[in-house]
Amino acid sequence: MATRRPAPAPFKCSECGWTTSKWVGRCGECQQWGTVEEASAVVPRVSAVAPGLDRAARPITQVTTTDTPRRSSGVGEFDRVLGGGIVPGAAILLSGEPGVGKSTLLLEVAAQAARGGRRVLYASAEESQAQVRLRAERTGALHDELYLASETDLATILGHIDEVKPQLVIVDSVQTVSSSLSDGAAGQPSQVREVAATLIRVAKERHLPIIIVGHVTKDGQVAGPRILEHLVDVVCHFEGDRQTALRFIRALKNRFGPTDEVGCFEMTGDGIAEVPDPSGLFLGHGSTEPGTCVAIAMEGRRAMPVEVQALTVETSAPNPRRVVSGLDSARVAMVLAILEKRGRIATSKLDVYVSTVGGVRFTEPAADLAIAIAVAGAITGVSVPRTTAAVGELSLAGEIRPVTQAAQRRSEAARLGYTRVVDERSEKLADALDAVRMRIPRSAPAAPRRHEDAIPPF
């Protein structure tokens, strides 16, 4: 007759392992209170491991600080965003909308690094080797030290790393690579987490920099689990309008450098080209037509002149049109209201068209004064001198408020030949319009002035 095995005790002490068939408040072995729990809920304890001498904890005052070695990627604008170059063992995530040019940029980075004497492995999980080779021929990115692999399996990519022994790895993209250690199809949160964690672990263990391409959602956020941005060292975003050739790369997170740098590129028929000095991209041809004004915009730490153009047309429609391109439409509407109320220039019966040159997005408050001067010039028919620039934020009271990095904007304007900058030193919008010789129509009612003598005492 077979004997029945006794049922396992449902309760267990987490301190000494004593078991019992019923819950008790105190352990019968070690006499500890509150340590008896359900056996299925007991979490196994982790044994402590003594750290080595090289990893022992030290007072923070005894920790030496040395410059982290960096190696140039060969693309100056990319190095600018990274803080001076690529750090060995760094995990870099590059995100951007489809078709913006991420693969073209990284292929150029791979080619320049190969020309600099480093072996590069480019693992493309979205395109075949022939497709990447055709783009490399078009952009001139062919080199013997640039190795190409078309794989979607993580284990095979790791095998290529063992065989090639590269000094830089590019994986395009993390959402199309899958691992056999995780369930689900490629692109699922569990797969993205496993692939990214494995690549980052390889980067840290071998001091091998790895650049990972990440897709974005409709809102422009990195697709996949949010933990992906926390795991990597650097998060860069590649942005640009498909209708224009201008591209910007920004650092959203950087453990090795600042996050306020911006790299500027231009898409050409031969690939992607750096734009070290984009000052002339957003200016017109120097036309003296009324309705133009130059402002100094800040892209990261870089000051760039941007020409704001305005056109006004009389209309009999009850609701005049307000068409804006490259600017914040809400701020343009506010500037028009301030211009009519505080600057005594009527805009309520005119169709107003405001745009920037070159397709650049200029949405910071520093564009308010340039918008007001451009619209006022279009209405009054007065041209702004070519050597004059305007920088300032307008308040609802018609005051000109100072903007951030004003000194750098003025120095950049002086370097480009703008001898006069209209800014917060004019104090009022009306004074700024007078400074650029914007004639105020006499038919407009004069704003009543308030004097302290006319205010009755309390």
XYZ file of C-alpha atoms in Angstrom:
458
model
C 0.000 0.000 0.000
C 1.462 3.321 -1.117
C 1.945 5.940 1.514
C 0.608 9.453 0.963
C 3.144 12.250 1.045
C 2.380 14.885 3.616
C 1.143 18.185 2.255
C 3.714 20.969 2.411
C 3.337 23.366 5.276
C 1.516 26.449 4.030
C 3.405 28.821 6.349
C 7.124 29.424 6.693
C 9.419 31.709 8.672
C 11.419 34.024 6.437
C 14.255 34.199 8.996
C 15.079 30.614 9.970
C 12.888 28.556 7.606
C 10.703 27.024 10.335
C 7.438 25.698 8.874
C 4.005 25.274 10.378
C 0.571 24.231 9.179
C -1.122 27.364 10.504
C -0.221 30.963 10.795
C 1.164 32.120 14.098
C 2.289 35.532 15.214
C 5.689 34.383 16.467
C 8.093 31.854 15.005
C 8.398 28.694 17.110
C 12.110 28.328 16.340
C 13.721 31.782 16.385
C 10.932 33.417 18.373
C 10.756 36.345 15.953
C 7.477 38.228 15.648
C 5.878 38.855 12.223
C 8.262 36.638 10.228
C 5.853 33.758 9.521
C 4.389 34.152 6.028
C 2.781 32.006 3.367
C 5.330 29.702 1.791
C 4.366 30.786 -1.737
C 4.966 34.429 -0.850
C 8.381 33.996 0.710
C 11.001 35.831 -1.350
C 14.391 34.102 -1.541
C 17.094 36.073 0.139
C 20.169 37.320 -1.708
C 23.487 36.465 -0.146
C 25.875 39.332 0.399
C 29.077 39.376 -1.633
C 32.149 41.228 -0.452
C 33.337 43.732 -3.076
C 36.885 43.689 -4.366
C 39.512 46.251 -3.487
C 39.031 48.080 -6.787
C 35.283 48.368 -6.176
C 35.310 49.199 -2.486
C 33.275 52.185 -1.346
C 35.356 55.284 -0.674
C 34.629 58.770 0.644
C 33.545 61.046 -2.169
C 36.375 63.450 -1.364
C 38.904 60.705 -2.215
C 37.422 59.910 -5.615
C 39.653 61.261 -8.376
C 38.094 62.960 -11.383
C 39.680 62.395 -14.754
C 38.502 63.425 -18.177
C 36.612 60.647 -19.902
C 38.471 59.769 -23.107
C 36.539 60.610 -26.252
C 37.061 59.740 -29.883
C 35.757 61.838 -32.714
C 33.118 60.293 -34.926
C 34.455 62.216 -37.911
C 31.266 64.305 -38.138
C 31.820 67.586 -36.325
C 28.163 68.473 -35.786
C 27.484 65.031 -34.310
C 30.482 65.416 -31.989
C 29.159 68.812 -30.912
C 25.888 67.268 -29.736
C 27.654 64.380 -27.968
C 29.835 66.800 -26.017
C 33.066 66.452 -27.979
C 33.044 62.883 -29.278
C 32.007 59.305 -28.552
C 32.929 57.883 -25.133
C 34.091 54.215 -25.115
C 31.366 51.988 -23.723
C 28.625 54.563 -24.290
C 25.155 53.484 -25.391
C 23.661 56.135 -27.693
C 20.015 56.126 -28.757
C 19.142 58.070 -31.923
C 15.440 58.642 -32.548
C 13.550 60.402 -35.304
C 10.586 60.198 -37.620
C 10.653 57.757 -40.554
C 12.409 59.183 -43.579
C 14.114 62.053 -41.767
C 17.589 60.651 -42.537
C 18.698 58.645 -39.475
C 20.212 55.813 -41.509
C 21.922 58.265 -43.857
C 23.456 60.139 -40.931
C 24.696 56.982 -39.203
C 26.103 55.594 -42.442
C 28.105 58.802 -42.779
C 29.252 58.480 -39.154
C 30.292 54.867 -39.796
C 32.221 55.814 -42.934
C 34.031 58.701 -41.248
C 34.946 56.511 -38.265
C 36.272 53.841 -40.653
C 38.365 56.447 -42.465
C 39.768 57.416 -39.064
C 41.223 53.939 -38.595
C 38.471 52.258 -36.569
C 36.625 49.103 -37.542
C 32.858 49.629 -37.643
C 30.039 47.084 -37.709
C 26.771 48.348 -39.187
C 23.954 45.889 -38.370
C 20.910 46.736 -40.468
C 17.730 44.912 -39.452
C 15.469 46.868 -41.816
C 17.377 46.820 -45.114
C 19.328 44.241 -47.017
C 23.045 44.523 -47.604
C 22.457 45.462 -51.245
C 20.181 48.342 -50.280
C 22.684 49.745 -47.806
C 25.481 49.320 -50.377
C 23.511 51.346 -52.956
C 23.030 54.192 -50.474
C 26.682 54.032 -49.495
C 27.726 54.351 -53.151
C 25.467 57.362 -53.567
C 26.781 59.100 -50.460
C 30.417 58.046 -50.832
C 30.463 55.957 -47.649
C 32.460 52.983 -48.917
C 35.449 51.776 -46.898
C 37.130 48.438 -46.232
C 36.935 48.911 -42.440
C 33.143 49.319 -42.586
C 31.528 45.903 -42.126
C 27.885 45.402 -43.020
C 25.465 42.785 -41.666
C 21.751 42.370 -42.300
C 20.383 40.501 -39.279
C 17.243 40.597 -37.146
C 18.358 38.055 -34.528
C 20.184 39.402 -31.501
C 22.313 36.291 -31.006
C 23.581 36.486 -34.595
C 24.458 40.165 -34.163
C 26.461 39.274 -31.046
C 28.213 36.595 -33.093
C 29.164 39.202 -35.700
C 30.588 41.366 -32.916
C 32.756 38.442 -31.729
C 34.040 37.741 -35.226
C 34.553 41.284 -36.545
C 35.818 42.757 -33.237
C 34.668 46.289 -34.125
C 35.436 49.514 -32.292
C 32.002 50.966 -33.061
C 28.661 49.184 -33.515
C 25.522 50.639 -35.106
C 22.210 48.753 -34.784
C 19.380 49.940 -37.043
C 16.911 49.563 -35.411
C 16.150 48.231 -31.930
C 12.450 47.719 -32.730
C 13.231 45.250 -35.537
C 15.678 43.028 -33.618
C 14.361 40.108 -31.578
C 15.850 37.826 -28.927
C 15.060 34.158 -28.350
C 15.203 34.755 -24.591
C 12.036 36.832 -24.674
C 8.557 35.967 -25.881
C 6.651 37.989 -28.440
C 7.397 39.485 -31.808
C 10.057 42.085 -32.547
C 9.055 45.561 -31.417
C 7.051 44.411 -28.381
C 8.028 46.091 -25.087
C 9.525 42.885 -23.672
C 11.616 42.335 -26.819
C 12.812 45.943 -26.969
C 13.765 45.824 -23.298
C 15.693 42.553 -23.674
C 17.519 43.625 -26.855
C 18.486 47.016 -25.448
C 19.633 45.596 -22.117
C 21.811 42.989 -23.836
C 23.435 45.509 -26.182
C 24.099 47.917 -23.332
C 25.643 45.142 -21.238
C 27.961 44.255 -24.116
C 28.907 47.924 -24.505
C 29.825 48.263 -20.833
C 31.725 44.974 -20.573
C 33.846 45.526 -23.693
C 34.096 49.347 -23.589
C 32.495 49.245 -27.034
C 30.378 52.255 -28.064
C 27.049 51.239 -29.568
C 24.633 53.522 -31.425
C 21.042 52.254 -31.433
C 18.337 53.606 -33.731
C 14.872 53.942 -32.202
C 11.529 54.617 -33.847
C 9.169 57.292 -32.570
C 5.423 57.440 -32.013
C 2.965 59.935 -33.481
C 3.738 62.301 -30.603
C 7.459 62.207 -31.374
C 8.355 60.086 -28.320
C 10.673 57.089 -28.480
C 8.572 53.991 -29.188
C 8.702 51.115 -26.739
C 9.065 51.055 -22.964
C 10.129 54.237 -21.225
C 12.901 52.296 -19.502
C 14.783 52.316 -22.818
C 15.645 55.999 -22.361
C 16.801 55.357 -18.789
C 19.129 52.516 -19.774
C 21.130 54.356 -22.431
C 23.705 57.057 -21.760
C 22.761 59.497 -24.528
C 19.404 60.166 -26.181
C 19.548 62.181 -29.422
C 16.615 63.269 -31.548
C 16.989 63.858 -35.278
C 14.325 66.209 -36.586
C 13.470 68.156 -39.695
C 10.752 68.955 -42.170
C 10.548 66.733 -45.223
C 9.704 69.751 -47.367
C 13.043 71.391 -46.545
C 16.618 70.119 -46.608
C 17.490 71.374 -43.123
C 17.945 68.843 -40.304
C 18.695 69.328 -36.621
C 19.997 66.837 -34.086
C 19.435 67.574 -30.387
C 20.619 65.840 -27.228
C 17.675 65.147 -24.915
C 19.873 63.284 -22.419
C 23.642 63.149 -22.121
C 25.567 61.681 -19.215
C 28.873 62.858 -20.682
C 28.088 66.410 -21.790
C 25.544 69.225 -22.056
C 22.033 68.816 -23.427
C 21.675 72.273 -24.956
C 23.814 71.711 -28.050
C 22.302 71.451 -31.524
C 23.868 70.017 -34.671
C 22.815 71.368 -38.052
C 22.803 69.308 -41.265
C 21.533 69.685 -44.797
C 20.198 66.855 -46.943
C 21.664 66.947 -50.435
C 21.603 64.677 -53.463
C 24.943 63.208 -52.372
C 23.818 62.439 -48.816
C 23.955 64.554 -45.691
C 26.270 67.532 -45.245
C 27.291 69.444 -42.149
C 26.357 73.106 -41.763
C 28.895 74.535 -39.296
C 27.646 78.113 -39.770
C 23.924 78.177 -40.646
C 23.721 81.971 -40.439
C 22.845 82.484 -44.089
C 20.228 79.757 -44.387
C 17.366 81.726 -42.864
C 17.937 85.116 -44.478
C 16.454 86.527 -47.648
C 18.314 88.179 -50.502
C 18.536 91.520 -48.723
C 15.362 92.948 -50.250
C 14.349 96.438 -49.142
C 10.635 95.669 -49.451
C 8.575 96.635 -46.389
C 7.452 93.828 -44.105
C 10.741 92.119 -43.214
C 12.717 92.088 -39.983
C 15.653 89.978 -38.769
C 15.610 88.349 -35.330
C 18.339 86.377 -33.557
C 17.165 82.891 -32.583
C 18.893 80.495 -30.197
C 19.220 76.834 -31.140
C 20.901 75.339 -28.108
C 24.038 77.408 -27.583
C 24.071 78.563 -31.187
C 22.717 81.973 -32.199
C 21.284 82.212 -35.717
C 19.661 85.126 -37.564
C 16.151 84.410 -38.802
C 14.285 86.698 -41.169
C 10.603 87.201 -40.385
C 8.440 88.299 -43.308
C 4.924 89.743 -43.140
C 2.329 90.608 -45.776
C -0.956 92.439 -45.157
C -3.894 92.685 -47.553
C -7.116 94.633 -47.099
C -10.226 92.495 -46.852
C -13.962 92.980 -46.479
C -14.539 89.595 -44.852
C -15.928 89.668 -41.309
C -13.128 87.385 -40.113
C -9.733 88.378 -41.556
C -7.302 85.553 -42.259
C -4.255 84.864 -40.133
C -1.817 82.554 -41.952
C 1.368 81.635 -40.086
C 4.298 79.480 -41.209
C 7.306 78.659 -39.043
C 6.031 80.661 -36.061
C 3.651 80.069 -33.167
C 0.199 81.072 -34.413
C -1.001 81.847 -30.874
C 1.888 84.256 -30.271
C 1.352 85.901 -33.661
C -2.310 86.533 -32.787
C -1.257 88.021 -29.450
C 1.365 90.237 -31.121
C -1.250 91.566 -33.565
C -3.542 92.490 -30.686
C -0.686 94.245 -28.850
C 0.305 96.032 -32.059
C -3.189 97.430 -32.522
C -3.796 98.360 -28.884
C -0.370 99.572 -27.781
C 1.267 100.448 -31.080
C -1.777 102.213 -32.586
C -1.529 100.294 -35.874
C -4.849 98.793 -36.977
C -4.714 95.118 -37.966
C -8.294 93.988 -37.346
C -9.433 94.620 -40.953
C -6.444 93.130 -42.729
C -5.469 89.645 -43.818
C -2.069 89.019 -42.222
C 0.459 86.480 -43.524
C 3.584 85.898 -41.417
C 6.372 83.460 -42.248
C 10.038 82.690 -41.702
C 12.648 82.226 -44.412
C 14.141 78.793 -45.004
C 11.418 76.788 -43.272
C 12.959 77.127 -39.802
C 10.728 76.855 -36.722
C 11.040 79.982 -34.563
C 8.628 79.612 -31.676
C 10.453 81.247 -28.779
C 9.125 84.532 -27.295
C 12.174 86.407 -28.612
C 10.419 86.586 -32.009
C 7.610 88.845 -30.733
C 9.325 92.158 -31.456
C 10.479 91.093 -34.927
C 6.936 89.984 -35.794
C 5.508 93.308 -34.628
C 8.063 95.338 -36.607
C 7.574 93.229 -39.745
C 3.774 93.576 -39.623
C 4.020 97.288 -38.870
C 6.370 97.757 -41.810
C 4.000 95.892 -44.125
C 1.116 98.156 -43.065
C 2.941 101.497 -43.068
C 5.155 100.757 -46.098
C 8.373 101.496 -44.233
C 11.387 99.232 -44.678
C 13.659 98.223 -41.836
C 17.340 99.026 -42.469
C 19.425 96.010 -43.440
C 21.774 96.576 -40.526
C 18.990 96.436 -37.913
C 17.846 93.347 -35.963
C 15.134 93.017 -33.334
C 15.033 90.729 -30.298
C 12.468 90.958 -27.519
C 9.371 89.535 -25.890
C 6.215 91.640 -25.779
C 3.966 91.815 -22.754
C 0.243 92.587 -22.963
C 1.002 96.052 -21.614
C 3.160 96.804 -24.644
C 6.439 96.510 -22.762
C 9.526 94.846 -24.244
C 10.831 92.204 -21.891
C 14.408 90.835 -21.935
C 15.042 87.367 -23.344
C 17.466 84.619 -22.405
C 21.081 84.781 -23.604
C 20.655 88.368 -24.723
C 24.403 89.088 -24.682
C 25.155 86.159 -26.985
C 22.431 87.267 -29.388
C 23.898 90.764 -29.568
C 27.432 89.483 -30.136
C 26.230 87.196 -32.946
C 24.333 90.098 -34.520
C 27.475 92.261 -34.361
C 29.542 89.467 -35.947
C 27.116 89.249 -38.855
C 27.179 93.005 -39.479
C 24.037 94.186 -37.700
C 25.109 97.473 -36.213
C 21.860 98.074 -34.350
C 19.794 95.698 -32.238
C 16.361 96.828 -31.062
C 15.657 95.052 -27.783
C 14.407 95.650 -24.235
C 16.391 98.885 -24.030
C 13.559 100.537 -25.989
C 11.224 99.620 -23.088
C 7.944 100.186 -25.033
C 6.672 98.853 -28.341
C 5.855 102.374 -29.549
C 9.434 103.457 -28.828
C 10.772 100.457 -30.733
C 8.612 101.316 -33.745
C 9.885 104.899 -33.629
C 13.447 103.586 -33.439
C 13.062 101.864 -36.801
C 11.128 104.840 -38.239
C 7.740 103.187 -38.425
C 5.371 106.091 -39.043
C 2.203 105.910 -36.970
C -0.933 106.718 -39.046
C -2.436 110.029 -37.996
C -5.949 108.661 -38.299
C -5.312 106.304 -35.415
C -6.515 107.669 -32.078
C -3.779 108.675 -29.708
C -3.557 106.628 -26.553
C -4.379 108.710 -23.484
C -1.425 109.310 -21.223
C -1.687 109.013 -17.505
C 0.243 111.466 -15.327
C 0.866 111.169 -11.648
C -0.361 114.732 -11.106
C -3.767 113.828 -12.523
C -4.272 110.941 -10.085
C -6.322 112.107 -7.107
C -4.778 111.282 -3.738
C -6.342 108.646 -1.532
